Short mmCIF file of C-alpha atoms in Angstrom, two decimals:
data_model
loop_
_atom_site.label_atom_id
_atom_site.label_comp_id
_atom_site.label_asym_id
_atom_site.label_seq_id
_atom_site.Cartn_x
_atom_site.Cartn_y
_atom_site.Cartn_z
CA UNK A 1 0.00 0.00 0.00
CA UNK A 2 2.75 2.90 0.73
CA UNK A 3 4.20 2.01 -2.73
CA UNK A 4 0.90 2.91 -4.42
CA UNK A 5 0.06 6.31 -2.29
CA UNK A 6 4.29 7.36 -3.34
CA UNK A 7 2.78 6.42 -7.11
CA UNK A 8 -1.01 7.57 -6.91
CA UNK A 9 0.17 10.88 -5.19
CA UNK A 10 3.23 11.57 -7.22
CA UNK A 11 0.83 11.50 -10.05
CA UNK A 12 -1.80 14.06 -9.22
CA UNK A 13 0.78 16.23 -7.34
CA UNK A 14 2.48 16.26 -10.64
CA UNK A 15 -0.46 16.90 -12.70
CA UNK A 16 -2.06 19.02 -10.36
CA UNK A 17 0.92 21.30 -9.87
CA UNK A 18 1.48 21.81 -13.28
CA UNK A 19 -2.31 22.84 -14.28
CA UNK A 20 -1.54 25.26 -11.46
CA UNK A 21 1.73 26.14 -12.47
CA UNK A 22 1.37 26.57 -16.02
CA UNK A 23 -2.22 26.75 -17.19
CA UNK A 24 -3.16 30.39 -18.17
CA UNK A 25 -6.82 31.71 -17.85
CA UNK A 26 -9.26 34.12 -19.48
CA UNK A 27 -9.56 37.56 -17.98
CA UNK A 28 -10.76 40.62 -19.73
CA UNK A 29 -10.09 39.54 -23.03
CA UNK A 30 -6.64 38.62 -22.06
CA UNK A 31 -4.93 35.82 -20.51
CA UNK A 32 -3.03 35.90 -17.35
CA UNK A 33 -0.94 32.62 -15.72
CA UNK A 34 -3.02 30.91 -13.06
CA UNK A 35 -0.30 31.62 -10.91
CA UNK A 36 -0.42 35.34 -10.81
CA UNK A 37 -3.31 35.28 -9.22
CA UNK A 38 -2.02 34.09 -5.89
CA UNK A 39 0.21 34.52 -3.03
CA UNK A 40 3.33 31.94 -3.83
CA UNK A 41 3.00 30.62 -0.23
CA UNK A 42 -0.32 29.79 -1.16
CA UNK A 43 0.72 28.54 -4.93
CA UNK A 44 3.48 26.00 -2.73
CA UNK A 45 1.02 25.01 -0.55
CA UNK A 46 -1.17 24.04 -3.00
CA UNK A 47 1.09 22.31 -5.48
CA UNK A 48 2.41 20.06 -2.05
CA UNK A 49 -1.08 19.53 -1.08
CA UNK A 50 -2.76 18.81 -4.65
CA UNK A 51 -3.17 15.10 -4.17
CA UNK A 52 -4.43 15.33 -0.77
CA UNK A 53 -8.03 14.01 -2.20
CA UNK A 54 -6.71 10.70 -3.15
CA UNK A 55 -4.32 10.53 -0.25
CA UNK A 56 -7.27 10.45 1.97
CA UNK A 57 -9.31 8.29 0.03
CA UNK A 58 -6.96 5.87 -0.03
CA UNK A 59 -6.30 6.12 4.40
CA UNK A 60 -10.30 6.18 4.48
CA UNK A 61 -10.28 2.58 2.67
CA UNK A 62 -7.37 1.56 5.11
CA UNK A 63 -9.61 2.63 7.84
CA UNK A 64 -12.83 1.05 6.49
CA UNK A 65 -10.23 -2.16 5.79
CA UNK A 66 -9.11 -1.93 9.72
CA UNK A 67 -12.75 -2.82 10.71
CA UNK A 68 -14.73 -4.12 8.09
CA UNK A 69 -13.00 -7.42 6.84
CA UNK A 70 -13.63 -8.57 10.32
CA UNK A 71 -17.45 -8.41 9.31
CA UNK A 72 -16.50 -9.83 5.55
CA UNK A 73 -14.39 -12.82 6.85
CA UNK A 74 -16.28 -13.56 10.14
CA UNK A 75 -12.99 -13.62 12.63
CA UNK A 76 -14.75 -11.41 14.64
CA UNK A 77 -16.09 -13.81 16.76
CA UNK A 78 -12.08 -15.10 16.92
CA UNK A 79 -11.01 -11.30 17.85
CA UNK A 80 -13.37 -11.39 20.54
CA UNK A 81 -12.67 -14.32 22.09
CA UNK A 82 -8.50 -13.55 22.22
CA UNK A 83 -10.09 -9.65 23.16
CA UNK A 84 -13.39 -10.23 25.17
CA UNK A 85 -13.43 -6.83 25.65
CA UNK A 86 -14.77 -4.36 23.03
CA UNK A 87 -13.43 -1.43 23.96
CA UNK A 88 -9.81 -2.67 24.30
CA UNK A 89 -9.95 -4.45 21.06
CA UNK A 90 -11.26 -1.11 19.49
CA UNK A 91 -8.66 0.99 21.02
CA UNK A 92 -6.30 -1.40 19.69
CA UNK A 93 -7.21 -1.47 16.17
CA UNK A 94 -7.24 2.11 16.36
CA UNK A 95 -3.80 2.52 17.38
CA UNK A 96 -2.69 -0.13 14.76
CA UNK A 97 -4.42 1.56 11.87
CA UNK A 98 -2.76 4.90 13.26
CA UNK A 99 0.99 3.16 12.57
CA UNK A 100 -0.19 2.05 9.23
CA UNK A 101 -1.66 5.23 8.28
CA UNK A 102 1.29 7.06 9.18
CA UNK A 103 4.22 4.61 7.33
CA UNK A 104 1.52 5.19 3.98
CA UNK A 105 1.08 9.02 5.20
CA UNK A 106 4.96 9.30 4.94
CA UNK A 107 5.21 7.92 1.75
CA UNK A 108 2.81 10.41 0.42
CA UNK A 109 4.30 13.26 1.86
CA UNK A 110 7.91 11.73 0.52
CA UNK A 111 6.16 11.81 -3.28
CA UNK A 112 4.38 15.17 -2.57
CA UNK A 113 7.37 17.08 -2.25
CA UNK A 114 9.68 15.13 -4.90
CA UNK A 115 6.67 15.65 -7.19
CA UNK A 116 5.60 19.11 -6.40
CA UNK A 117 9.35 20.28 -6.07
CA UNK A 118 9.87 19.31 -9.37
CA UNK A 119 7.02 21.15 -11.00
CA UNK A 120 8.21 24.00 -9.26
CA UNK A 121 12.24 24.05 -10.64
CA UNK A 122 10.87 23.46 -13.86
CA UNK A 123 9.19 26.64 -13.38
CA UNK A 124 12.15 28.44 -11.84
CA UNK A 125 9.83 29.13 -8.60
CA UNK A 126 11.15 28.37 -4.89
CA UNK A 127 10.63 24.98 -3.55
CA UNK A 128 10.18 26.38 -0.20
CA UNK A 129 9.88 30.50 0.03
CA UNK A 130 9.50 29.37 3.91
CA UNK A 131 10.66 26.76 5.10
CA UNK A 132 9.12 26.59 8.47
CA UNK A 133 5.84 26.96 6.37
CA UNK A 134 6.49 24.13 4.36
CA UNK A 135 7.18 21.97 7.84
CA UNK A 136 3.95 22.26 9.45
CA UNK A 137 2.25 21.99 6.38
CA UNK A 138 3.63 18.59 5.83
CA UNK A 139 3.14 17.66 9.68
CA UNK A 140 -0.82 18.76 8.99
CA UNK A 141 -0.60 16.67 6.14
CA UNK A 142 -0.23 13.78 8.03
CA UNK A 143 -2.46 14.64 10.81
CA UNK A 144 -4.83 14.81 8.26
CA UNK A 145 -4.24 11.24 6.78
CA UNK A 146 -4.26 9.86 10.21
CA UNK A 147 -7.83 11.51 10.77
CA UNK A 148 -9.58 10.84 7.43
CA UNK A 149 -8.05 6.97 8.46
CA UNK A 150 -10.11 7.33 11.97
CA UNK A 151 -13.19 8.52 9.35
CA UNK A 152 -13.14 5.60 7.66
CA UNK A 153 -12.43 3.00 10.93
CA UNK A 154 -15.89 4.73 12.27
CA UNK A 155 -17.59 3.97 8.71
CA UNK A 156 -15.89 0.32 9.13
CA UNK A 157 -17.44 0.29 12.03
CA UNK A 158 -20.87 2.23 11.72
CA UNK A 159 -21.60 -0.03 8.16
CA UNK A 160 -20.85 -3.78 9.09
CA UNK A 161 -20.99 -4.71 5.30
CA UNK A 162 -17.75 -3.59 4.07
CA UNK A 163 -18.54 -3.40 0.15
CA UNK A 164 -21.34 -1.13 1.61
CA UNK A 165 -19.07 0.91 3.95
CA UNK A 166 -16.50 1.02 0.76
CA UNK A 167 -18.90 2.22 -1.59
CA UNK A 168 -21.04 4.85 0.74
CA UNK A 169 -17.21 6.01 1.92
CA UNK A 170 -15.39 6.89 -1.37
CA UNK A 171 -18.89 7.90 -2.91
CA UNK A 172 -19.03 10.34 -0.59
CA UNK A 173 -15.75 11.47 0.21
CA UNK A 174 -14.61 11.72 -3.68
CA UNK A 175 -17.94 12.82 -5.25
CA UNK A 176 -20.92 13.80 -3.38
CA UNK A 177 -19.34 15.68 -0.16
CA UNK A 178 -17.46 18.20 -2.29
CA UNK A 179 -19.53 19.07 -4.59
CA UNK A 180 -21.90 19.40 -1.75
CA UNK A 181 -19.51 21.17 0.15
CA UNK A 182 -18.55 23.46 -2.71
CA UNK A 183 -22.17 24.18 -4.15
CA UNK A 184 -23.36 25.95 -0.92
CA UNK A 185 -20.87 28.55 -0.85
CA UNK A 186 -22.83 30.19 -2.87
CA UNK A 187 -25.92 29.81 -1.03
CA UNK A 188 -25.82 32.41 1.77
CA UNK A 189 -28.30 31.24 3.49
CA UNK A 190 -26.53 27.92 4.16
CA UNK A 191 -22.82 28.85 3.36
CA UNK A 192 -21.56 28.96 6.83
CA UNK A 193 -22.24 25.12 7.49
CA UNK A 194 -19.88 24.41 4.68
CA UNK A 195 -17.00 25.47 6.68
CA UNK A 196 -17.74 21.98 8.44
CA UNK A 197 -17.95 19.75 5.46
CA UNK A 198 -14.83 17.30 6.02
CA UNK A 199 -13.73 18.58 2.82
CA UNK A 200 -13.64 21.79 3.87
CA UNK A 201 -12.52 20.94 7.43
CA UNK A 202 -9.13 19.47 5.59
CA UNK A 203 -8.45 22.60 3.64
CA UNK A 204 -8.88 24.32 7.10
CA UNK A 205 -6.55 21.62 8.65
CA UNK A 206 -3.82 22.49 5.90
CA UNK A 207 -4.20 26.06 5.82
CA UNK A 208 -3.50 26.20 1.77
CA UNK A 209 -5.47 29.71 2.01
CA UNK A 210 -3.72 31.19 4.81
CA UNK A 211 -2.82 34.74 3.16
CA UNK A 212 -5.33 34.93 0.44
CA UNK A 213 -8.21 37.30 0.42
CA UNK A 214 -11.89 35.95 0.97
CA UNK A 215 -12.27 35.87 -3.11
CA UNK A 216 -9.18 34.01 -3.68
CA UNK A 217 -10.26 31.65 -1.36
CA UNK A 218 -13.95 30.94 -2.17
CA UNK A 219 -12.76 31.38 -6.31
CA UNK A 220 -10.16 28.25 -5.47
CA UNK A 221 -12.76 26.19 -3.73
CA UNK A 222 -12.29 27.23 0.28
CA UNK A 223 -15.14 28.69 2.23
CA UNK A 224 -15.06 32.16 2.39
CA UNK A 225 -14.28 32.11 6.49
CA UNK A 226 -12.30 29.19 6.65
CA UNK A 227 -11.98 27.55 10.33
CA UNK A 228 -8.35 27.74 12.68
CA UNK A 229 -6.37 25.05 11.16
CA UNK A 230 -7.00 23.09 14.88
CA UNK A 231 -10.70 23.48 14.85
CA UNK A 232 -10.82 22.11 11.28
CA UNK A 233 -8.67 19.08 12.78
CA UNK A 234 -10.95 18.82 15.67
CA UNK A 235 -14.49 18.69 13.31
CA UNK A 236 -12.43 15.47 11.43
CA UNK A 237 -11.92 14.09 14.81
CA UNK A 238 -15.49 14.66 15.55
CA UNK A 239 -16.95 12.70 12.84
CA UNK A 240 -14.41 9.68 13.12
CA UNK A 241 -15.61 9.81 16.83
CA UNK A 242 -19.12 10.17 16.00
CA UNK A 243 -19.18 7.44 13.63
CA UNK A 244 -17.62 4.79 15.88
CA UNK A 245 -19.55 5.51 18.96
CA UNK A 246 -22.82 5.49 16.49
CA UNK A 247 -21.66 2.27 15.32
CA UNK A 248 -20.24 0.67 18.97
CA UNK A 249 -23.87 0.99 20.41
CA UNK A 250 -25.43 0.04 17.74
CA UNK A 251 -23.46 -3.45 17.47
CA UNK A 252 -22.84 -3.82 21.11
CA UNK A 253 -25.27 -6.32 22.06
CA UNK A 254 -25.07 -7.64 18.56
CA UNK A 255 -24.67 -11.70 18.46
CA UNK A 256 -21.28 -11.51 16.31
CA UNK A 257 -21.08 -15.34 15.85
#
């Protein structure tokens, strides 16, 4: 698995960055360079980040994996019996899937910044204007993997069927959520909840828009008042949470045999 996030993520980071890099759009009968039209800090943290989408897709399957094939090859029972305890068994899977989020989070990372570097030399551009910038958006990076990997270990967990679980998850999460998400930052009335959209909630995590104006932001696909990057960790957090305790009671009492 970390050999196909290094490939999958290498690939859109690459793509991505160069659309962003290169690609030139319409304006008042003109054209201007995508890139002009944004802070660099925020034109680095986007080409680093572009493949973030796919990167947690792929920890949300790992997550839904974590739970679900116990459902799909009935060990459960087995995993009970060695762990009689729910709750300890949980909080062990939880810190296993945290390990093996973080070896495949590393590896995207790793191809995020080979891949988006090199977009960025071939456009004579800095690799890292700031450094210390570049850090901690890395580090939120993989805080993020880690937490769309709890999202999908609370799906695992809500959906006993895992085909179900797999199909709802990535249905969502690549398709119907961001769109969502996106669409209704244009609705006043509504546009404030999107803020909390996980989608949204990552780009908060990340902080790609920290710097840009409110148009820049809401043009590029943020919400126009974009949460702390923390609180946008904690919402994740919330739902992952949400999901498994949702999903604990409801298969609690559940004969598992």
């Amino acid at each position: 698995m970390p050999l196909a996030m290094f490939l999958v993520t290498a690939l859109f980071t690459a793509i991505g960055g160069f659309f962003l890099v290169y690609a030139e759009l319409p304006v008042a009968g003109t054209t201007i360079r995508a890139r002009d039209t944004m802070d660099e800090a925020v034109l680095v943290r986007m080409v680093y980040t572009g493949a973030v989408q796919m990167g947690y897709l792929l920890t949300l399957v790992l997550g839904i994996l974590a739970m679900g094939s116990e459902y799909r090859h009935r060990t459960l029972t087995a995993t009970l019996q060695a762990v009689p305890r729910r709750g300890r068994m949980i909080v062990g899977k939880v810190l296993g899937l945290v390990v093996v989020v973080l070896v495949n989070g590393l590896a995207h990372v790793t191809a995020a910044l080979l891949a988006g570097g090199a977009v960025l030399l071939s456009a004579d551009l800095s690799v890292a204007p700031d450094p210390g910038d570049l850090v901690l958006t890395m580090l939120r990076l993989l805080l993020v993997l880690v937490l769309w990997g709890l999202i999908g270990f609370g799906l695992g967990v809500l959906i006993p069927n895992q085909v179900v679980a797999l199909f709802v998850g990535v249905a969502f999460a690549f398709i119907v959520e961001p769109l969502l998400g996106f669409g209704i930052t244009f609705w006043d009335a509504v546009a404030d909840a999107a803020r909390f959209f996980p989608s949204q909630a990552t780009m908060s995590t990340l902080n790609i828009f920290d710097g840009a104006d409110a148009a820049t932001t809401q043009a590029l696909g943020g919400a126009e008042n974009p949460l702390a990057w923390w609180a946008g960790a904690l919402v994740l957090l919330a739902y992952a949470a949400l999901m498994t305790a949702v999903g604990w009671l409801l298969t609690a009492r559940r004969d598992v045999a």
